[in-house]
Coordinates of C-alpha atoms and ligand atoms in Angstrom, one line a residue:
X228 CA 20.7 -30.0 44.2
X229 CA 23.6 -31.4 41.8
X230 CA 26.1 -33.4 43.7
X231 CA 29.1 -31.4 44.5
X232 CA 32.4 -32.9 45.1
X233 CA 35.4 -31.2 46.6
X234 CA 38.9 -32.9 46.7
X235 CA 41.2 -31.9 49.0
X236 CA 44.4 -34.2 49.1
X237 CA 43.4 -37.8 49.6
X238 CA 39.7 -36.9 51.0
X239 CA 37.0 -36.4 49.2
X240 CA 33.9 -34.5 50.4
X241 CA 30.6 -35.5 48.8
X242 CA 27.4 -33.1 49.5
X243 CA 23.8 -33.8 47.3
X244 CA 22.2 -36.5 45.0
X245 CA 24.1 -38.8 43.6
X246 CA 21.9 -39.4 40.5
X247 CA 21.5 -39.4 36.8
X248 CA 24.0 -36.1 36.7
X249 CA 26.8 -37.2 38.6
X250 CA 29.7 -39.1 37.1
X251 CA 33.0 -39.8 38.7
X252 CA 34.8 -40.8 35.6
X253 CA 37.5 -37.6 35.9
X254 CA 37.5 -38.2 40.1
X255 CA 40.2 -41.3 39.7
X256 CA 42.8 -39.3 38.0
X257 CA 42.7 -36.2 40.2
X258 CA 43.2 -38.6 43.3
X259 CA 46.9 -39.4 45.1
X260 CA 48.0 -43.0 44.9
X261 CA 47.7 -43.3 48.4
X262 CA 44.4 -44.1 50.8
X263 CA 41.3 -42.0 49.8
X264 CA 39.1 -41.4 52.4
X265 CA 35.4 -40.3 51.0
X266 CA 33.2 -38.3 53.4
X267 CA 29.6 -38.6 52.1
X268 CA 27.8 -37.4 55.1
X269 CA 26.2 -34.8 52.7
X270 CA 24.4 -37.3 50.4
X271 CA 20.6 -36.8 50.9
X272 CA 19.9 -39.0 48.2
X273 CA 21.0 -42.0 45.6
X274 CA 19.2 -43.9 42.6
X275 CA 20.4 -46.6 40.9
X276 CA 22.1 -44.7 38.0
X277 CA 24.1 -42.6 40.5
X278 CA 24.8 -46.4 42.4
X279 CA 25.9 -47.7 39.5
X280 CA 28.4 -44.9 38.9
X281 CA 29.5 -45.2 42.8
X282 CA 30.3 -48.8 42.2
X283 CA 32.1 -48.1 39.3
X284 CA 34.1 -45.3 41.3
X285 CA 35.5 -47.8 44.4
X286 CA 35.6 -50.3 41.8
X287 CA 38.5 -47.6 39.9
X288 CA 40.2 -46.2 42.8
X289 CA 40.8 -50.5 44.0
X290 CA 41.9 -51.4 40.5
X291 CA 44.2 -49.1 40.7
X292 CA 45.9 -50.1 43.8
X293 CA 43.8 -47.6 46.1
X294 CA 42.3 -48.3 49.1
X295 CA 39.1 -46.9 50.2
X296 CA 38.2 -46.0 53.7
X297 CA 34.4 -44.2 53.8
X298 CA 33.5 -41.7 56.5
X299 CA 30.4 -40.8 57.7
X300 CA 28.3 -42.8 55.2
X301 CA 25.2 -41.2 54.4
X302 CA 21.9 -43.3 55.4
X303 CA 20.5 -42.7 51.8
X304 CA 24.2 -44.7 50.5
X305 CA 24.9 -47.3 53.6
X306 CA 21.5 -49.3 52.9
X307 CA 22.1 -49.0 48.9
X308 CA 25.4 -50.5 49.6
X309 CA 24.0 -53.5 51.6
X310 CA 22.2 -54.5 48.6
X311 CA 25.0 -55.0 46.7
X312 CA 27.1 -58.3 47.0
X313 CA 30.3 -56.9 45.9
X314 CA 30.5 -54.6 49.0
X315 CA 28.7 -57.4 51.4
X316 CA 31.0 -60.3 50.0
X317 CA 35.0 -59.1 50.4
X318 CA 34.9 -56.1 51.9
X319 CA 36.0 -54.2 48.9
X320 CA 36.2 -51.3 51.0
X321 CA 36.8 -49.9 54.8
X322 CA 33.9 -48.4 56.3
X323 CA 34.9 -46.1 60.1
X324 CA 31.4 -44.3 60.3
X325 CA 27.5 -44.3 59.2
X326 CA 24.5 -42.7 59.7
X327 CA 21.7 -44.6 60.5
X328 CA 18.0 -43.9 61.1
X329 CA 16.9 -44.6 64.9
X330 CA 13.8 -43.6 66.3
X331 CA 12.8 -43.2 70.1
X332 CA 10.0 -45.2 72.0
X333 CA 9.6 -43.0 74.7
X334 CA 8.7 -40.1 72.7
X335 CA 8.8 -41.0 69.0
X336 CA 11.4 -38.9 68.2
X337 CA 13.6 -39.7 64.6
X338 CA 17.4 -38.6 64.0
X339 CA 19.9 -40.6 62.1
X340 CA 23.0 -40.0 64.2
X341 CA 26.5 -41.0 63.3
X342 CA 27.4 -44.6 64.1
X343 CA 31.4 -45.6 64.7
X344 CA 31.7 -48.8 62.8
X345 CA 35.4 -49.2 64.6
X346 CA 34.4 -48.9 67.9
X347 CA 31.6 -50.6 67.4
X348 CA 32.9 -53.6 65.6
X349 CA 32.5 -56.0 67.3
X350 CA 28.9 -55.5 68.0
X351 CA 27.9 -54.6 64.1
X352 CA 29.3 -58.2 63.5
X353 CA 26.5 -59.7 65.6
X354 CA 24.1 -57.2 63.0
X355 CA 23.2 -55.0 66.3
X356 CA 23.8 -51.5 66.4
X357 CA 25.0 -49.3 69.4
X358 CA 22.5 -47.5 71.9
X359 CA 22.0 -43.9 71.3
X360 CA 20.7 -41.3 73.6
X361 CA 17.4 -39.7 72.2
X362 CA 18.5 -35.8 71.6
X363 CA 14.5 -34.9 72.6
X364 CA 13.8 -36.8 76.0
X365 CA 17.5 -39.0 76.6
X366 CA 16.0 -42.6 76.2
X367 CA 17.5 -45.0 74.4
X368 CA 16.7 -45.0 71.0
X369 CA 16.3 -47.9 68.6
X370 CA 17.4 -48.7 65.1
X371 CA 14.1 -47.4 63.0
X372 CA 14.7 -49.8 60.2
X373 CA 15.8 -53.8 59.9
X374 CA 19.2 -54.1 60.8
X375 CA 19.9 -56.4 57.8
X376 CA 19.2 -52.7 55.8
X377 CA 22.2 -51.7 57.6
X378 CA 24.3 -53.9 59.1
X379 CA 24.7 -57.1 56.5
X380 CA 27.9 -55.2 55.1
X381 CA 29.5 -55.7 58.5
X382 CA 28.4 -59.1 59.3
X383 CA 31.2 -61.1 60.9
Ligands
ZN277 ZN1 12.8 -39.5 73.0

């Protein structure tokens, strides 16, 4: 599946792979001047072309005198991201919500619910992510993955 973008005002809805086909070079210019707010909750997946392209995108909308605030940040996207040290070093952009992968040790359950990186602020900072109820049995899942894969854009 191509990557399909919809634009409606200053929000931009994201939904596919962000890969060798998808270019953002038009997306600046149809934008407000105001804060854009990109949902990519529908990314299922990213290689380094379509990262390279995404950089360049937040990299755009800053220079020109955007800011950025990124909703529901696919898992695929959010551990791409903490790989790169222009996103880890100044916080070029706002981030309000992620998905993560956790899995359950009570029953080995995996989902990769939606983390709130406002409210949880505070503890992200200490690179530790909030406790979610497992939607099989209700224990407390875990973060399946290092939290550095995660949480190094956040770190206080
Ligand atoms: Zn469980």
């Amino acid at each position: 599946m191509r990557l399909d973008v919809q634009v409606a005002g200053n929000r931009v809805t994201m939904t596919g792979r962000i890969d060798d086909s998808a270019t953002f070079a038009d997306l600046p210019a149809r934008l407000p001047t105001s804060e854009i707010v990109i949902d990519t909750g529908g990314v299922t997946f990213v290689n380094s072309i379509g990262m390279r392209e995404w950089i360049r995108l937040l990299r755009g909308l800053r220079e020109t005198g955007r800011r950025v605030r990124l909703d529901r940040v696919a898992d695929v996207l959010i551990t791409q991201m903490n790989l790169i040290a222009e996103f880890v070093g100044e916080r070029a952009v706002t981030i309000s919500s992620f998905h993560a992968q956790y899995v359950c040790p009570a029953c080995g359950a995996e989902s990769a619910p939606l983390v709130d990186a406002v409210a949880n602020a505070p503890l992200l900072q200490q690179m530790k992510v909030p406790a979610m109820p497992c939607p099989e049995c209700g224990a407390q899942m875990e973060l399946g993955d290092f939290p550095e894969r995660y949480l190094t854009i956040f770190k206080g």
